[in-house]
Coordinates of C-alpha atoms and ligand atoms in Angstrom, one line a residue:
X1309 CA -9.8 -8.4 37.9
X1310 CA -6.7 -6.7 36.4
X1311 CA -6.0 -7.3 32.8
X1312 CA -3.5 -9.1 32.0
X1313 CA -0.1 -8.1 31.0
X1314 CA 1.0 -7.9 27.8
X1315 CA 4.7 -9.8 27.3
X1316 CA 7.4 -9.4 25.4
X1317 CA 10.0 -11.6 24.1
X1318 CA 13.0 -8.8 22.4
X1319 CA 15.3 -10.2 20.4
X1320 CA 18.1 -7.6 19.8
X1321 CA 19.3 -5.3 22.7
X1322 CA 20.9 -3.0 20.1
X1323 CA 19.8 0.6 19.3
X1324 CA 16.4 -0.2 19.1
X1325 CA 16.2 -2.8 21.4
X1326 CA 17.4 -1.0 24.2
X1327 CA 15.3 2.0 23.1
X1328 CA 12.3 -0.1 24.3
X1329 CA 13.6 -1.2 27.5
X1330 CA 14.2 2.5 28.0
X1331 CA 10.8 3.4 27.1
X1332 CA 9.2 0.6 29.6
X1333 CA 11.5 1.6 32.1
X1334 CA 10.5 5.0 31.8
X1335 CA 6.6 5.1 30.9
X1336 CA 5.3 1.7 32.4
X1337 CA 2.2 3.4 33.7
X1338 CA 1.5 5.5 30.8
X1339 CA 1.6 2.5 28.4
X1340 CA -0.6 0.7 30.4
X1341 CA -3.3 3.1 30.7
X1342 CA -3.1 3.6 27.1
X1343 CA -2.7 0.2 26.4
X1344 CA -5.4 -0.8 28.7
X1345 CA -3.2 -3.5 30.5
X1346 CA 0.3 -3.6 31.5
X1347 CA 3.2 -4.3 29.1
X1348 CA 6.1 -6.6 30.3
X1349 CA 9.5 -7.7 28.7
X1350 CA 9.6 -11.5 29.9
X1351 CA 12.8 -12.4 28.1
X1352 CA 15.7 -11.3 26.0
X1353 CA 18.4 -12.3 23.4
X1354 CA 21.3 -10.4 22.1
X1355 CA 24.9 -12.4 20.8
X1356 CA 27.4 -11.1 24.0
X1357 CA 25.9 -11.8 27.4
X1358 CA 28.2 -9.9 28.9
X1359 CA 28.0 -6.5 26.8
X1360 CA 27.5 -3.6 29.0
X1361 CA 24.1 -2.0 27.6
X1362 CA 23.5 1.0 29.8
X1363 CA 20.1 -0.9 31.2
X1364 CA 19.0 -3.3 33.7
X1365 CA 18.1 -6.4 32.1
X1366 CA 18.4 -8.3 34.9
X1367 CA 14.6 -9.1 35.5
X1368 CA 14.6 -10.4 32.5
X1369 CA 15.1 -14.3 31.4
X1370 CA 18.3 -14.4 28.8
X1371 CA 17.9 -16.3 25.8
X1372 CA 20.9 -16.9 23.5
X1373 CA 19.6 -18.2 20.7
X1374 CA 16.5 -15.9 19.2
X1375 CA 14.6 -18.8 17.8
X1376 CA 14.2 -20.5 21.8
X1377 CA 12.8 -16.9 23.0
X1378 CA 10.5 -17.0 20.6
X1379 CA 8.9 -20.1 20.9
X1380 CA 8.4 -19.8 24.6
X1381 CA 5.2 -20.1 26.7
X1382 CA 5.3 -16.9 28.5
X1383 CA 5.7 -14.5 25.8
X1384 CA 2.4 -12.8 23.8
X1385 CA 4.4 -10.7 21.2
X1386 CA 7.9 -11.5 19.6
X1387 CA 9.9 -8.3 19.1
X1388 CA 12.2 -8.5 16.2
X1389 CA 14.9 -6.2 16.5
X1390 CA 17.9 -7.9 15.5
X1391 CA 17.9 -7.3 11.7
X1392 CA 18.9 -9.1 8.4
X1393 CA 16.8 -10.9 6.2
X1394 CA 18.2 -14.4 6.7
X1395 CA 20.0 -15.9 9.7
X1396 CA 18.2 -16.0 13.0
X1397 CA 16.0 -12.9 12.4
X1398 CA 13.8 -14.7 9.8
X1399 CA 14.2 -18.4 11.7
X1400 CA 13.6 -16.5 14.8
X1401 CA 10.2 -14.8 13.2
X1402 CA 9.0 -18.0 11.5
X1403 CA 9.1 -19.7 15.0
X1404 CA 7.0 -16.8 16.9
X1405 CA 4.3 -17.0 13.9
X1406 CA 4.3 -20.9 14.1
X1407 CA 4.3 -20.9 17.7
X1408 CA 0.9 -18.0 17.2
X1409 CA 2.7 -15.3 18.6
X1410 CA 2.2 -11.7 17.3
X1411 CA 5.4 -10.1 15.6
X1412 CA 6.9 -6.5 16.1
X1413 CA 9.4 -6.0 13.9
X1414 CA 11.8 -3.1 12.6
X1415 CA 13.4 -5.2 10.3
X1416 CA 12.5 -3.9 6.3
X1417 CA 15.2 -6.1 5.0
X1418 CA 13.5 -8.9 6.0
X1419 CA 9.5 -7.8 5.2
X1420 CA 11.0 -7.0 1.8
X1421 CA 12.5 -10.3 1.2
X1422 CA 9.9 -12.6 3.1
X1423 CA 6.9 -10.6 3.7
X1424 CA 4.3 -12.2 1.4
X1425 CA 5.3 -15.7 3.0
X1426 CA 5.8 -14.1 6.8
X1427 CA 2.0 -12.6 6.1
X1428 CA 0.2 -16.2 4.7
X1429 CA 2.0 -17.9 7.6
X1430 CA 0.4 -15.1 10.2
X1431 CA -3.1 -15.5 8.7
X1432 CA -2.6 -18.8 9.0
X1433 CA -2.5 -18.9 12.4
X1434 CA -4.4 -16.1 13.8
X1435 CA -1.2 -14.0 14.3
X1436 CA -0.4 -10.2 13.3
X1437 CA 3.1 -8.7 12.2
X1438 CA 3.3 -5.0 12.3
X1439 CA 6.5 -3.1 11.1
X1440 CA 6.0 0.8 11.8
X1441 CA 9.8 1.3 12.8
X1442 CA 10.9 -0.5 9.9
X1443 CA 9.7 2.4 7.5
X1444 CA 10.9 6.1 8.4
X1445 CA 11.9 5.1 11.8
X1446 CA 9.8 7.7 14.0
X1447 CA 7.4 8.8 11.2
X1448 CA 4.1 7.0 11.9
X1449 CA 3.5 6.2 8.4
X1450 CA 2.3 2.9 8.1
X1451 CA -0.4 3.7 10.2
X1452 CA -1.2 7.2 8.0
X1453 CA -1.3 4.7 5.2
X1454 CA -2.7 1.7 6.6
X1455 CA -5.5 3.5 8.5
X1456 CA -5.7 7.2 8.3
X1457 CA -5.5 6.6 4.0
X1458 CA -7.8 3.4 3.8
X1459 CA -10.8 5.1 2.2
X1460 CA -8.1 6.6 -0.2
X1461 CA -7.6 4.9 -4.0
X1462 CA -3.3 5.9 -3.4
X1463 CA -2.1 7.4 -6.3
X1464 CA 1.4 7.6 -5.5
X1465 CA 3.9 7.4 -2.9
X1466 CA 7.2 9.3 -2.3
X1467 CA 9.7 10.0 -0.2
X1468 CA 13.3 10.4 1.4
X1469 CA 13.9 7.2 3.4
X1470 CA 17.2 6.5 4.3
X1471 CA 19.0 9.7 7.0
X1472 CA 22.3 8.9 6.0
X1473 CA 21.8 9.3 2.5
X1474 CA 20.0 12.2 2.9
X1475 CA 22.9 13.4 5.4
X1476 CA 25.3 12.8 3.4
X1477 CA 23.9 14.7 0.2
X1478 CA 23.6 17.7 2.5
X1479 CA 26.1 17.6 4.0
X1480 CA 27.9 17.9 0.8
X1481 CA 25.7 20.8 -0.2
X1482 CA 26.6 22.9 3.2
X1483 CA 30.2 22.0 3.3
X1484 CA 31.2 22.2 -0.4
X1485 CA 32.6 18.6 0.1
X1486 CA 33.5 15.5 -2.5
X1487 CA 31.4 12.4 -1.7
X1488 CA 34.1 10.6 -0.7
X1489 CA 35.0 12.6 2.3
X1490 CA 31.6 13.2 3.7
X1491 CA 30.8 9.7 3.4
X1492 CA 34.3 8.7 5.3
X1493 CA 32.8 11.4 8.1
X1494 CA 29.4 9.8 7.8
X1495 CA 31.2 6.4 9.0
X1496 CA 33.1 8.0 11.5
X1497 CA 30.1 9.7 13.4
X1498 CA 28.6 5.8 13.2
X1499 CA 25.8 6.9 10.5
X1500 CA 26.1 3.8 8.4
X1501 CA 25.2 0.0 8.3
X1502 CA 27.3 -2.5 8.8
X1503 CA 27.1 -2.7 5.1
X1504 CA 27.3 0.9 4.1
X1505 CA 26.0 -0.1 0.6
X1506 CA 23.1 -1.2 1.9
X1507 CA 23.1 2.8 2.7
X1508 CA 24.6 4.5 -0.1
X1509 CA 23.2 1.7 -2.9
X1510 CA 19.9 2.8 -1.9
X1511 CA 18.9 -0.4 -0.8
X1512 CA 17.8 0.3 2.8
X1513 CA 15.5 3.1 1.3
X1514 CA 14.2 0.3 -1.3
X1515 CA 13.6 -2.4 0.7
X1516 CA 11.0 0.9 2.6
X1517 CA 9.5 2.0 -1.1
X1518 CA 8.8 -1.8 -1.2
X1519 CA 7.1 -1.9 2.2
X1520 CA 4.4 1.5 1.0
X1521 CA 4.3 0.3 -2.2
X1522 CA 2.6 -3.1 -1.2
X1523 CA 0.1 -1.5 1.4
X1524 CA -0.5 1.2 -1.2
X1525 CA -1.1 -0.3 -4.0
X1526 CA -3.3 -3.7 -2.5
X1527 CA 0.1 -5.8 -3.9
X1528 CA 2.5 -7.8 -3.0
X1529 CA 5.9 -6.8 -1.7
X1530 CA 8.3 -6.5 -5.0
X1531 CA 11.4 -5.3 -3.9
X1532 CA 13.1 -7.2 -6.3
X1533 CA 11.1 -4.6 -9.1
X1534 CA 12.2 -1.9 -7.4
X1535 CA 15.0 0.3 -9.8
X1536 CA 17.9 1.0 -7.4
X1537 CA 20.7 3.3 -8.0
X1538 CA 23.0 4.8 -5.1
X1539 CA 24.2 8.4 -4.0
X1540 CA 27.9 6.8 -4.8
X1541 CA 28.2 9.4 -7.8
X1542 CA 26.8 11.9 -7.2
X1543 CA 29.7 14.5 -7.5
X1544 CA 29.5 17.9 -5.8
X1545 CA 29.7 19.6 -8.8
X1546 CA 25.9 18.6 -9.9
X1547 CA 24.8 19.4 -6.2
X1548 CA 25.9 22.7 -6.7
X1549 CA 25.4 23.4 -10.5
X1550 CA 21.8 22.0 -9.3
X1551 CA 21.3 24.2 -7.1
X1552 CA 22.6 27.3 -8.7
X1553 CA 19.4 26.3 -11.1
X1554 CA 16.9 25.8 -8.1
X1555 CA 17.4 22.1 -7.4
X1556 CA 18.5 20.1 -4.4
X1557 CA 19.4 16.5 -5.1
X1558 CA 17.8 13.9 -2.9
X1559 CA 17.7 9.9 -2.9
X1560 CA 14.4 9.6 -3.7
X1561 CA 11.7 6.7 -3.8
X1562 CA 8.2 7.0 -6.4
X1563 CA 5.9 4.1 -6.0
X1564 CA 2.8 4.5 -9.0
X1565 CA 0.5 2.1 -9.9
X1566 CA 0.4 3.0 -13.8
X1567 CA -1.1 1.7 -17.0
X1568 CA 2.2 0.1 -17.6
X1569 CA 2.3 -1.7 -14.2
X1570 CA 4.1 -0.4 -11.0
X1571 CA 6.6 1.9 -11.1
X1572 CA 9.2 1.7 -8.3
X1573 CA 12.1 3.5 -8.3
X1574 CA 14.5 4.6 -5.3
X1575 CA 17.5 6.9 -7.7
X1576 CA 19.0 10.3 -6.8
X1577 CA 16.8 12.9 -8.3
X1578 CA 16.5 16.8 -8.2
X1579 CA 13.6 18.2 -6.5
X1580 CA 13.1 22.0 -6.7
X1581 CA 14.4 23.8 -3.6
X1582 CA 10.9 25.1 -3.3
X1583 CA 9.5 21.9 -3.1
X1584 CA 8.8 19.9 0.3
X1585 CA 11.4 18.0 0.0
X1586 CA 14.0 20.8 -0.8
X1587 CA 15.3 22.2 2.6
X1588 CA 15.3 18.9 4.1
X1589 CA 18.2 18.6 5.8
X1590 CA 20.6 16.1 7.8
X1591 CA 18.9 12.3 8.9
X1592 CA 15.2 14.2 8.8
X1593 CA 12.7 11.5 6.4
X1594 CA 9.6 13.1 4.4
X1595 CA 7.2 10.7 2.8
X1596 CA 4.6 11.8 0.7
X1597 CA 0.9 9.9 0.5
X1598 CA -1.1 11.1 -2.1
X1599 CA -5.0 9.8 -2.2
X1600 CA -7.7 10.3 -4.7
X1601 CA -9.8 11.7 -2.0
X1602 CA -7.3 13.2 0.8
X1603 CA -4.9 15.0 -2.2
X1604 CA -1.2 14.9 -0.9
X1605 CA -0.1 14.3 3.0
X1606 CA 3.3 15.0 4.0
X1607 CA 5.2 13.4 6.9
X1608 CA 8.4 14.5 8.2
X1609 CA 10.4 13.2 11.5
X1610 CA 13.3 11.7 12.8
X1611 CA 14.2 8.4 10.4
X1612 CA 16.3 6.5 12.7
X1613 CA 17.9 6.3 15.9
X1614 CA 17.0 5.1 19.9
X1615 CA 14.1 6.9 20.7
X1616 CA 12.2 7.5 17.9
X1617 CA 12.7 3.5 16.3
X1618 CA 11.5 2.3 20.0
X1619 CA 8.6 5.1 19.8
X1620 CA 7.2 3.2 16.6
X1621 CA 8.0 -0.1 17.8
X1622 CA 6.0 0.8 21.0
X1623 CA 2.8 2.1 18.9
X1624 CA 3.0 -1.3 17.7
X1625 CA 2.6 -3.0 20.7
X1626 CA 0.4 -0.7 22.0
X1627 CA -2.3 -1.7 19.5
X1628 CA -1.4 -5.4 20.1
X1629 CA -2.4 -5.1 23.6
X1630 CA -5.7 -2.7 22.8
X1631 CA -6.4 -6.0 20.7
X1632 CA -5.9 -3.9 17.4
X1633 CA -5.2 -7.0 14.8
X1634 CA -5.4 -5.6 11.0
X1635 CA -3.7 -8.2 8.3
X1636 CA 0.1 -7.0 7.6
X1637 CA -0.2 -4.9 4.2
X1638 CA -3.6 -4.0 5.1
X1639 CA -5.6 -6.3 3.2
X1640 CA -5.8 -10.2 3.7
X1641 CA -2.5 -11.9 2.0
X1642 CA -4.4 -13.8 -0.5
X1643 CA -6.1 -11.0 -1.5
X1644 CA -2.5 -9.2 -2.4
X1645 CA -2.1 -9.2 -6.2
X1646 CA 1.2 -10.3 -7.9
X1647 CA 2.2 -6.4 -9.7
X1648 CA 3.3 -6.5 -13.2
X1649 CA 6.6 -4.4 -12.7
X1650 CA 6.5 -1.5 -15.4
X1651 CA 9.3 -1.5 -17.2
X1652 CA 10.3 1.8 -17.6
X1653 CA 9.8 4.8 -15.7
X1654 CA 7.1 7.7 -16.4
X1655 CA 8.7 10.7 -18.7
X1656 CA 9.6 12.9 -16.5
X1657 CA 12.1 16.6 -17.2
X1658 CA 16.0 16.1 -16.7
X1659 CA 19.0 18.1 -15.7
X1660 CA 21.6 17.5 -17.8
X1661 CA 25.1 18.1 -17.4
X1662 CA 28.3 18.2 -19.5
X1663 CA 31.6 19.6 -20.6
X1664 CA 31.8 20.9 -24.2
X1665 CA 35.0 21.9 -26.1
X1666 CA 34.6 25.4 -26.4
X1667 CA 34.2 26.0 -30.0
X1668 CA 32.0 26.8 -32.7
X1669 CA 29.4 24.6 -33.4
X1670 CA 29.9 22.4 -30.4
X1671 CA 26.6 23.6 -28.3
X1672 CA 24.6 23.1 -31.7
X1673 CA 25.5 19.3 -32.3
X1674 CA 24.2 18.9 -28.8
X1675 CA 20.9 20.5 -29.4
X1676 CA 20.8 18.6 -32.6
X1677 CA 21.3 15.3 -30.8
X1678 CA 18.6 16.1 -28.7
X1679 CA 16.2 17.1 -30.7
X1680 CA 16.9 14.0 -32.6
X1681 CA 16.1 11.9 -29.8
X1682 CA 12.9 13.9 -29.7
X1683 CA 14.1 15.8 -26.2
X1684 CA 13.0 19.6 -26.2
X1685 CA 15.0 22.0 -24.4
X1686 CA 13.6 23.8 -21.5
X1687 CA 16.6 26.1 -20.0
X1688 CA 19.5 26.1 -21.1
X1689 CA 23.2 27.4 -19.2
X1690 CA 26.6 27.9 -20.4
X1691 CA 29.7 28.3 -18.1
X1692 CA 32.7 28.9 -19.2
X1693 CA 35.0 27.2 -16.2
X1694 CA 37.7 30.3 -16.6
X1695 CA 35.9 32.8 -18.1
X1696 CA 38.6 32.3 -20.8
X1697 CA 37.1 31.8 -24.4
X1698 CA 39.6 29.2 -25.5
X1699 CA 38.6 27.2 -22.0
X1700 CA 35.9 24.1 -22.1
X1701 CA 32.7 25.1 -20.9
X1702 CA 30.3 23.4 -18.6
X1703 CA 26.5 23.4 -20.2
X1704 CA 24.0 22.6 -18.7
X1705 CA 20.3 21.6 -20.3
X1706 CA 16.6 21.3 -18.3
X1707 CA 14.4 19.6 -20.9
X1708 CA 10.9 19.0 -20.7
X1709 CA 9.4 15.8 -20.4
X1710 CA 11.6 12.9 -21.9
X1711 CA 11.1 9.2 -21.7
X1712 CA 14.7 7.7 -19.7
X1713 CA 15.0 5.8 -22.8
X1714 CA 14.8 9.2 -25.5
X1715 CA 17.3 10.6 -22.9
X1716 CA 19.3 7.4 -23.2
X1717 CA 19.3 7.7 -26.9
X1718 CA 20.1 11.8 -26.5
X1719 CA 23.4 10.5 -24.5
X1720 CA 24.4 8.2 -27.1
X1721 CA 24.1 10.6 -29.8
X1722 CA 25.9 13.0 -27.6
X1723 CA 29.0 10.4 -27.7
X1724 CA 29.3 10.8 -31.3
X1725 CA 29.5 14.5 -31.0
X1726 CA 33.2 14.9 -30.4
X1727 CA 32.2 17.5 -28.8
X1728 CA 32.1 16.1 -25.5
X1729 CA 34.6 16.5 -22.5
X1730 CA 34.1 13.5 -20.3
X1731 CA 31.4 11.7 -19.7
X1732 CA 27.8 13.8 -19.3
X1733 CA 25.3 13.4 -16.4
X1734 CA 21.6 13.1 -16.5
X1735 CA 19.6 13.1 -13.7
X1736 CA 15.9 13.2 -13.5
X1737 CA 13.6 15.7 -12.1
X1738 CA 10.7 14.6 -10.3
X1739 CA 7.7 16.6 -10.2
X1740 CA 5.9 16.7 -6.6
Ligands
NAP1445 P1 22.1 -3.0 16.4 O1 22.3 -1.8 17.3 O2 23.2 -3.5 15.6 O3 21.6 -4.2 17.4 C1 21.3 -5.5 16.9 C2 21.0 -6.4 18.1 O4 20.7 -7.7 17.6 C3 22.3 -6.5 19.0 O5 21.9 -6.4 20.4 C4 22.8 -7.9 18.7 O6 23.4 -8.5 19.8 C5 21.5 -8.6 18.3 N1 21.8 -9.7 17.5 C6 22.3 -9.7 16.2 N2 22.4 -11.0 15.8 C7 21.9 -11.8 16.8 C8 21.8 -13.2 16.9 N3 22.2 -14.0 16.0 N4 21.2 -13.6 18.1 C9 20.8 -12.8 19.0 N5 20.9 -11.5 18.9 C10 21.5 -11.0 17.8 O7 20.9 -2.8 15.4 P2 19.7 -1.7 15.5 O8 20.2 -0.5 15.0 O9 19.1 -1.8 16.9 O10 18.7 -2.3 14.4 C11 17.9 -3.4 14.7 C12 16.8 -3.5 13.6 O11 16.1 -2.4 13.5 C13 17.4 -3.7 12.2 O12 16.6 -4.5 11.4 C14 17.5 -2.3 11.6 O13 17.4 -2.3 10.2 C15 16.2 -1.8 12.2 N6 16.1 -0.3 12.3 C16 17.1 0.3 12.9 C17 17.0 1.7 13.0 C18 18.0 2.5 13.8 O14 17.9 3.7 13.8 N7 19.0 1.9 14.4 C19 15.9 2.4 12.5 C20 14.9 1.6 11.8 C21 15.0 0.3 11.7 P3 24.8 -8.0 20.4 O15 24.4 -6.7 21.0 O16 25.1 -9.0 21.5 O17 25.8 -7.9 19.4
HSE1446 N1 20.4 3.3 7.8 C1 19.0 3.8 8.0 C2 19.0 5.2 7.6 C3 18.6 3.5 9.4 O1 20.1 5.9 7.5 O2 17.9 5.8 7.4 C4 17.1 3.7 9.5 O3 16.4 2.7 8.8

């Protein structure tokens, strides 16, 4: 006897929605083979009925409200691919789980808000939630960590997770161009959210770290810990002073389980050019899984868009219909431990940059502030912005290893200089 298919209720016909249908449409024989039975869409949900969606949805039954389709009899697995962590998406997933259905979901807003609960109320009834999209769009990594990594003791977890960021920050490398006006081109080519800050306040990318972190670390998800801080100023001056020192700013994410708790951060850093992370370009993601056993894996792929968000939704279902059913952050959710959030971050170097009056004495009070703070000096640059002695010049400082709150305290002293030209930047340097 045949096996039976495998059906879907999807819930968002949007980008990734439609990605799916596509993908069906496309590869139904292929999936089943690999899936061992076939895999259906039964029914849909999207807001406008009417919206032309450049697929045939017509063998499909409609549902208008999310939380009906996923309650229904003849669907196995509810597809989440609306978004937002409140609002329909979460009622909508709460009603699949109560109802026993499986969950696919690309939705890291929501996992990072609700995913303890979400997982207890799966257990609870038999039910899996898996979220591959939902973390470096096309980049398997869930899995790597999940799976591939589970004889690993993780050590730490890294990576660039949000496109637009990372398109945006090169963009202004290649181009020469303020933030401002990439980011105004970034919303014209359709790159960000709804709610850019979501983007550009590093939020998207945290509510990811969160995700790893969690499945990494055996804890559960603490988005709320995570330290956020956006790409907004990062001025174009600093990508390319940065550079001209061997650095490439990125929007990064570090999740550590340390002796001071877990360290989650998601804050523009520098990264040598050298480094992995350097020359990635454009809406490309790299995450970095380092093991005790493995050392350090690097992933790199497409982070968002049709086909590869609907490629990791599909590796999702696929192991739903092989009857692949592991608990949502990889061990059982009782088992997940609160984390004790540490509060500060690991010492790490830092670029510093600032503008000094350009006269005797002035490059000395700084090095005295900093070696007050107890900050040594690495490499240090001066440039004077004219070449005219009687110009302010721009200095900038590497230092070794500081604590963020000696470089704080260095930055205050700094203020009392009146030496200073503006404001100075620090930005941290993160070691791979
Ligand atoms: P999208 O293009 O904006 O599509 C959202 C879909 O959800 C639309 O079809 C919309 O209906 C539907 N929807 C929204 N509210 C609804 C409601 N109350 N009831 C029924 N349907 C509703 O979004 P997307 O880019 O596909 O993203 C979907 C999810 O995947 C989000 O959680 C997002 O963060 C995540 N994700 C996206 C990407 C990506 O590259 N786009 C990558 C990774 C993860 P209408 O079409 O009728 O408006
Ligand atoms: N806004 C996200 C990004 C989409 O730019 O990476 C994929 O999650």
């Amino acid at each position: 006897m045949p096996a039976a298919p495998l059906r879907l209720g999807l819930a968002g016909l949007g980008t990734v929605g439609i990605g799916v249908v596509k993908i069906l449409e496309r590869e139904a024989d292929l999936v089943a083979a690999r899936a061992g039975r076939p895999v259906v869409i039964t029914a849909v949900s999207a807001r406008d009925r009417s919206k032309n969606r450049d697929a045939d949805l017509s063998r499909f039954a409609w549902e208008t409200d999310p939380v009906a389709l996923a309650s229904r009899d003849d669907i196995d697995v509810f597809v989440e691919v609306m978004g937002g962590h409140e609002g329909p998406a979460r009622a909508a997933t709460e009603a699949a789980l109560a109802a026993g259905k499986d969950v696919v979901s690309a939705n890291k807003a929501l996992l990072a808000h609700h995913g303890q609960t979400l997982a207890t109320q799966a257990e609870a009834k038999g039910a899996t939630i898996r979220f591959e999209a939902a973390v470096a769009g096309g980049i398997p990594v869930i899995k790597a960590l999940t799976e591939g990594l589970a004889g690993n003791r993780i050590k730490r977890v890294m990576g660039v997770m949000n496109g637009t960021c990372n398109y945006i920050l090169t963009r202004m490398q290649a181009a020469g161009l303020p933030y401002d006006q990439v980011f105004e081109e970034a919303r014209q080519l359709g790159y960000l959210e709804a709610d850019p800050n979501l983007d550009v306040g590093g939020i998207d990318a945290g509510h990811k770290l969160s995700l790893l972190a969690a499945i990494a670390f055996g804890t559960q998800v603490a988005f709320d810990a995570v330290e956020l801080e956006g790409i907004g100023n990062v001025s174009i001056d600093d990508i390319r002073l940065a550079d001209e020192m061997g650095y490439r700013i990125k929007l990064l994410g570090v999740a550590q389980m340390t002796g001071r708790g877990l360290e989650q951060r998601m804050t523009p850093c520098l990264v040598p050019t050298e480094s992995p992370f350097g020359p990635l370009m454009g809406g490309t993601n790299m995450v970095m899984l380092e093991g005790d056993s493995v050392g350090q894996i690097f992933l790199r792929g497409p982070g968002a868009g049709m086909g590869p968000t609907a490629s990791a939704v599909m590796g999702d279902v696929i192991d739903i219909a092989r009857g692949i059913r592991l608990p949502t952050f990889g061990l059982p959710a009782a088992q997940l431990t609160k984390p004790v959030p540490a509060r500060s971050a690991a010492a790490a170097p830092y670029y510093l940059r600032m503008t000094l009056l350009d006269k005797p004495g002035a490059l000395a009070k700084i090095a005295t502030c900093l070696g007050e703070a107890g900050v040594s000096i690495d490499q240090m640059r001066q440039i004077n912005q004219k070449g005219d002695e009687d110009d302010d010049a721009i200095v900038l400082i590497v230092t070794h290893k500081a604590t963020p709150a000696d470089i704080s305290d260095a930055m205050a002293r700094f203020g009392a200089t009146g030496v200073l030209v503006g404001a100075p930047v620090a930005i941290r340097i993160e070691e791979v």
